[in-house]
């Protein structure tokens, strides 16, 4: 979903299934750090953030196509593939002028990445989470949703703290500086699960991480099929987000959408209902206070209009005498 049609800096999300393996991946071009426009195969009106998310996505997609089913993905190879593609872009489209601006905030072709791979075997399910930046990887079981990527931030904020105090990103994929691809592995999992990758436009505008999980479950519970679920999730995110948003999800271990829905929504996020009640009460109190403030100001004005005749008597008399 693009905030500005045709200029969204999120690349289209990836979803791949090859035999017993699968992958979801998103890329969020960092518009603040890569705001400069550049020439590219997409034209000359797009930013380096826009180009970065797409060329890195294409490199990762090609890499996964060749390695996902063989289970030989490595951080080193993945990083090398990305760096090679970024270098090719710089050679093919060299900058017309050399920037005189030197700041750690500006980067060449900056983008985040959140990739989750899944492999089924007789021993169970293995999950691998790879990321750079602040896009998220998630594992979803019948017990709830778990974040399986740790944001690369200048401050040590936890996910809730970062919703309220958005910290600067300390690490992202880019062409002009070294970067790190983080990795977490989880195995074995025996139960039905889903894997999710999402850019911050999906989760970053909800009041809490609990609201994001509740939204996914509520939309799933209300849906009749996968397309209906997708449309409901997109609509809900669009209602709250102020950014581009990309999300990709794969469910594993359940034969039908109906079974998946029953298993994954069996446990609701109970606290969100209470939070909404408290938010509603706060909103009502704010409305009452706003009305009280209006009445207060009206009362002050009425009383002052009456009181000032006495209060300013000598000032008014002096003014009349001088006149």
XYZ file of C-alpha atoms in Angstrom:
323
model
C 0.000 0.000 0.000
C 1.441 3.346 -1.071
C 0.913 6.607 0.776
C 1.566 8.449 -2.505
C 0.580 6.402 -5.538
C 3.519 5.585 -7.784
C 6.066 6.854 -5.276
C 5.813 4.423 -2.387
C 9.245 3.639 -0.977
C 8.243 0.144 0.175
C 9.001 -2.486 -2.460
C 6.194 -4.923 -3.289
C 6.358 -7.660 -0.618
C 7.785 -11.082 -1.473
C 6.108 -14.418 -0.845
C 7.742 -17.614 -2.095
C 6.846 -21.285 -1.684
C 9.087 -24.039 -3.017
C 8.214 -27.568 -1.961
C 8.514 -27.798 1.825
C 10.096 -24.353 2.066
C 8.702 -20.844 2.035
C 9.714 -17.234 2.590
C 8.164 -13.847 3.242
C 10.110 -10.616 2.908
C 9.554 -6.849 2.913
C 11.798 -3.868 2.148
C 11.217 -0.282 3.287
C 13.262 2.316 1.426
C 14.369 4.921 3.951
C 13.055 8.192 2.555
C 14.756 10.427 5.104
C 18.217 9.003 4.520
C 17.708 8.411 0.793
C 15.560 11.368 -0.215
C 17.722 12.417 -3.176
C 16.314 11.597 -6.604
C 18.410 9.588 -9.039
C 18.442 7.996 -12.468
C 17.467 4.335 -12.575
C 15.587 1.803 -14.637
C 12.469 3.210 -12.942
C 13.094 6.653 -14.457
C 14.607 9.814 -13.034
C 11.850 11.014 -10.730
C 12.245 8.456 -7.935
C 14.326 8.682 -4.764
C 17.282 6.493 -3.896
C 15.115 5.019 -1.138
C 12.496 3.980 -3.716
C 15.155 2.441 -5.966
C 17.007 0.784 -3.077
C 14.031 -1.179 -1.781
C 13.272 -2.515 -5.254
C 16.742 -3.451 -6.442
C 17.535 -5.138 -3.119
C 14.203 -6.961 -3.289
C 15.012 -8.227 -6.778
C 18.439 -9.441 -5.636
C 17.007 -11.240 -2.600
C 14.201 -12.766 -4.655
C 16.691 -14.196 -7.158
C 18.881 -15.505 -4.351
C 15.943 -17.198 -2.646
C 14.770 -18.713 -5.914
C 18.117 -20.505 -6.173
C 18.699 -21.362 -2.508
C 15.413 -21.583 -0.596
C 14.586 -25.213 -1.350
C 18.209 -26.369 -0.953
C 18.449 -24.987 2.613
C 21.861 -23.395 2.049
C 21.053 -19.741 2.797
C 23.858 -17.970 4.645
C 24.144 -14.418 5.935
C 27.456 -13.992 4.136
C 26.058 -15.030 0.759
C 22.908 -12.977 1.207
C 24.916 -9.870 2.054
C 27.298 -10.460 -0.865
C 24.394 -10.731 -3.319
C 22.900 -7.472 -2.033
C 26.223 -5.612 -2.137
C 26.883 -6.799 -5.668
C 23.502 -5.528 -6.829
C 24.021 -2.148 -5.149
C 27.442 -1.826 -6.770
C 25.953 -2.625 -10.175
C 23.415 0.155 -9.692
C 26.102 2.675 -8.805
C 28.144 1.748 -11.872
C 25.172 1.807 -14.214
C 23.783 5.079 -12.868
C 26.656 7.186 -11.477
C 25.598 10.436 -9.765
C 25.652 13.470 -12.063
C 27.057 15.709 -9.354
C 28.983 14.927 -6.213
C 27.131 15.923 -3.069
C 28.953 18.286 -0.707
C 26.699 17.198 2.155
C 28.427 14.950 4.668
C 26.242 13.580 7.409
C 25.601 10.179 8.928
C 21.898 10.682 8.236
C 22.341 10.611 4.442
C 23.044 7.217 2.858
C 23.363 5.757 -0.601
C 20.429 3.507 -1.524
C 19.192 2.861 2.040
C 16.525 0.270 2.792
C 15.410 -2.014 5.580
C 14.830 -5.739 5.111
C 12.756 -8.257 7.081
C 12.968 -11.832 5.779
C 11.556 -15.002 7.324
C 12.149 -18.447 5.853
C 10.385 -21.633 6.846
C 11.401 -25.240 6.245
C 9.284 -28.313 7.030
C 10.880 -31.681 7.778
C 10.033 -34.883 9.642
C 11.604 -33.312 12.749
C 9.283 -30.308 12.668
C 9.338 -26.757 11.341
C 12.389 -24.500 11.360
C 12.126 -20.735 11.205
C 14.968 -18.393 10.216
C 14.578 -14.654 10.687
C 16.909 -12.227 8.875
C 16.688 -8.448 9.193
C 18.362 -5.074 8.924
C 16.658 -1.931 10.204
C 13.252 -1.622 11.857
C 10.936 -3.692 9.681
C 9.649 -6.680 11.631
C 9.667 -10.454 11.410
C 6.972 -12.356 13.308
C 6.081 -15.899 14.299
C 2.378 -16.592 14.865
C 1.211 -19.673 16.769
C -2.090 -20.525 18.441
C -0.714 -18.834 21.581
C -0.192 -15.503 19.850
C 2.206 -13.422 17.784
C 5.911 -13.169 18.640
C 8.307 -10.589 17.237
C 11.423 -12.431 16.055
C 13.553 -9.488 14.971
C 15.143 -6.826 17.170
C 15.051 -3.297 15.771
C 18.433 -1.791 14.888
C 18.140 1.461 16.846
C 20.424 4.146 18.251
C 18.567 3.793 21.561
C 17.762 0.569 23.388
C 13.994 0.941 23.101
C 11.769 -2.081 23.383
C 8.959 -2.339 20.761
C 6.439 -0.498 22.938
C 8.867 2.266 23.871
C 9.757 2.772 20.234
C 6.119 3.305 19.266
C 6.059 6.278 21.642
C 9.634 7.496 21.165
C 10.718 6.657 17.625
C 14.509 6.220 17.744
C 16.901 6.658 14.839
C 17.912 3.515 12.945
C 21.481 2.400 13.630
C 21.806 -0.200 10.859
C 20.282 -0.620 7.421
C 21.191 -1.990 4.012
C 22.979 0.677 1.974
C 25.717 1.122 -0.640
C 28.112 3.501 1.114
C 28.655 1.924 4.547
C 29.053 -1.456 6.099
C 25.865 -3.004 7.393
C 24.856 -6.098 9.309
C 22.204 -8.684 8.507
C 20.946 -10.070 11.793
C 19.801 -13.673 12.169
C 17.659 -15.697 14.577
C 16.748 -19.384 14.235
C 13.845 -21.142 15.946
C 13.321 -24.934 15.863
C 11.698 -27.361 16.045
C 8.068 -26.258 15.936
C 5.399 -28.957 15.721
C 2.205 -26.912 15.737
C 0.454 -24.956 12.962
C 2.128 -21.569 12.547
C 2.326 -18.530 10.334
C 5.305 -16.337 9.501
C 4.957 -12.628 8.841
C 7.192 -9.845 7.598
C 5.973 -6.247 7.836
C 7.279 -2.721 7.325
C 6.697 -0.134 10.037
C 3.736 1.339 8.181
C 1.803 -1.804 9.190
C 2.441 -1.814 12.936
C 3.964 1.565 13.763
C 0.711 3.551 13.945
C -1.193 1.284 16.312
C -1.178 2.362 19.978
C 0.525 -0.851 21.158
C 1.924 -4.105 19.714
C -1.136 -5.786 21.224
C -3.384 -3.757 18.922
C -1.500 -5.033 15.862
C -2.019 -8.665 16.890
C -5.648 -7.970 17.756
C -6.213 -6.376 14.331
C -4.835 -9.405 12.478
C -6.960 -11.783 14.552
C -10.140 -9.731 14.303
C -9.808 -9.432 10.537
C -9.106 -13.153 10.264
C -12.085 -14.039 12.459
C -14.404 -11.931 10.285
C -13.096 -13.250 6.935
C -14.608 -15.920 4.713
C -11.432 -16.642 2.728
C -7.831 -15.483 2.194
C -8.724 -12.638 -0.184
C -11.331 -11.338 2.225
C -8.768 -11.432 5.047
C -6.194 -9.615 2.929
C -8.684 -6.875 2.017
C -9.808 -6.430 5.613
C -6.220 -6.149 6.867
C -5.314 -3.659 4.145
C -8.371 -1.538 4.916
C -7.660 -1.529 8.643
C -4.008 -0.584 8.183
C -4.958 2.185 5.751
C -7.295 3.627 8.374
C -4.489 4.177 10.857
C -1.174 4.408 9.000
C 0.636 7.539 7.925
C 3.178 5.697 5.783
C 3.639 3.147 3.018
C 2.823 -0.324 4.312
C 3.878 -3.806 3.155
C 3.032 -7.142 4.749
C 3.556 -10.744 3.680
C 2.323 -13.893 5.456
C 2.442 -17.683 5.026
C 0.496 -20.186 7.103
C 1.851 -23.720 7.574
C 0.515 -26.921 9.086
C -3.225 -26.488 8.479
C -5.059 -27.906 5.491
C -7.757 -25.258 5.085
C -8.398 -21.582 5.691
C -11.259 -22.445 8.045
C -9.033 -24.587 10.257
C -6.312 -21.964 10.220
C -8.831 -19.313 11.299
C -10.185 -21.439 14.135
C -6.737 -22.286 15.500
C -5.120 -18.860 15.173
C -8.030 -16.879 16.619
C -8.828 -19.249 19.500
C -7.045 -16.942 21.943
C -8.005 -13.291 21.698
C -5.891 -10.394 22.934
C -8.115 -9.742 25.939
C -6.342 -6.627 27.177
C -7.166 -4.694 23.996
C -10.859 -4.646 24.890
C -10.084 -3.102 28.263
C -7.667 -0.642 26.630
C -10.417 0.434 24.225
C -12.829 0.937 27.143
C -10.273 3.126 28.897
C -9.583 5.049 25.666
C -13.334 5.623 25.267
C -13.624 6.868 28.852
C -10.663 9.186 28.355
C -12.229 10.512 25.156
C -15.527 11.180 26.951
C -13.726 12.956 29.772
C -11.795 15.063 27.276
C -15.069 16.095 25.607
C -16.529 17.014 28.999
C -13.406 18.980 29.889
C -13.522 20.781 26.539
C -17.151 21.798 27.192
C -16.263 22.846 30.724
C -13.398 24.939 29.363
C -15.778 26.717 26.979
C -18.247 27.431 29.790
C -15.406 28.579 31.990
C -14.189 31.077 29.388
C -17.743 32.367 28.803
C -18.275 32.834 32.540
C -14.960 34.673 32.933
C -15.878 37.035 30.088
C -19.339 37.779 31.483
C -18.016 38.472 34.966
C -15.170 40.598 33.686
C -17.514 42.710 31.574
C -19.473 43.441 34.736
C -16.520 43.801 37.095
C -14.350 46.021 34.908
C -16.746 49.012 35.158
C -15.823 49.362 38.830
C -12.294 48.012 38.541
C -11.267 50.512 35.832
C -13.286 53.516 37.139
C -10.320 55.769 37.851
C -8.451 54.714 34.768
C -11.478 55.543 32.666
C -12.059 58.858 34.515
C -8.440 59.874 34.007
C -8.686 59.020 30.377
C -11.812 61.148 30.050
C -10.183 64.066 31.907
C -7.106 64.028 29.746
C -9.261 64.032 26.734
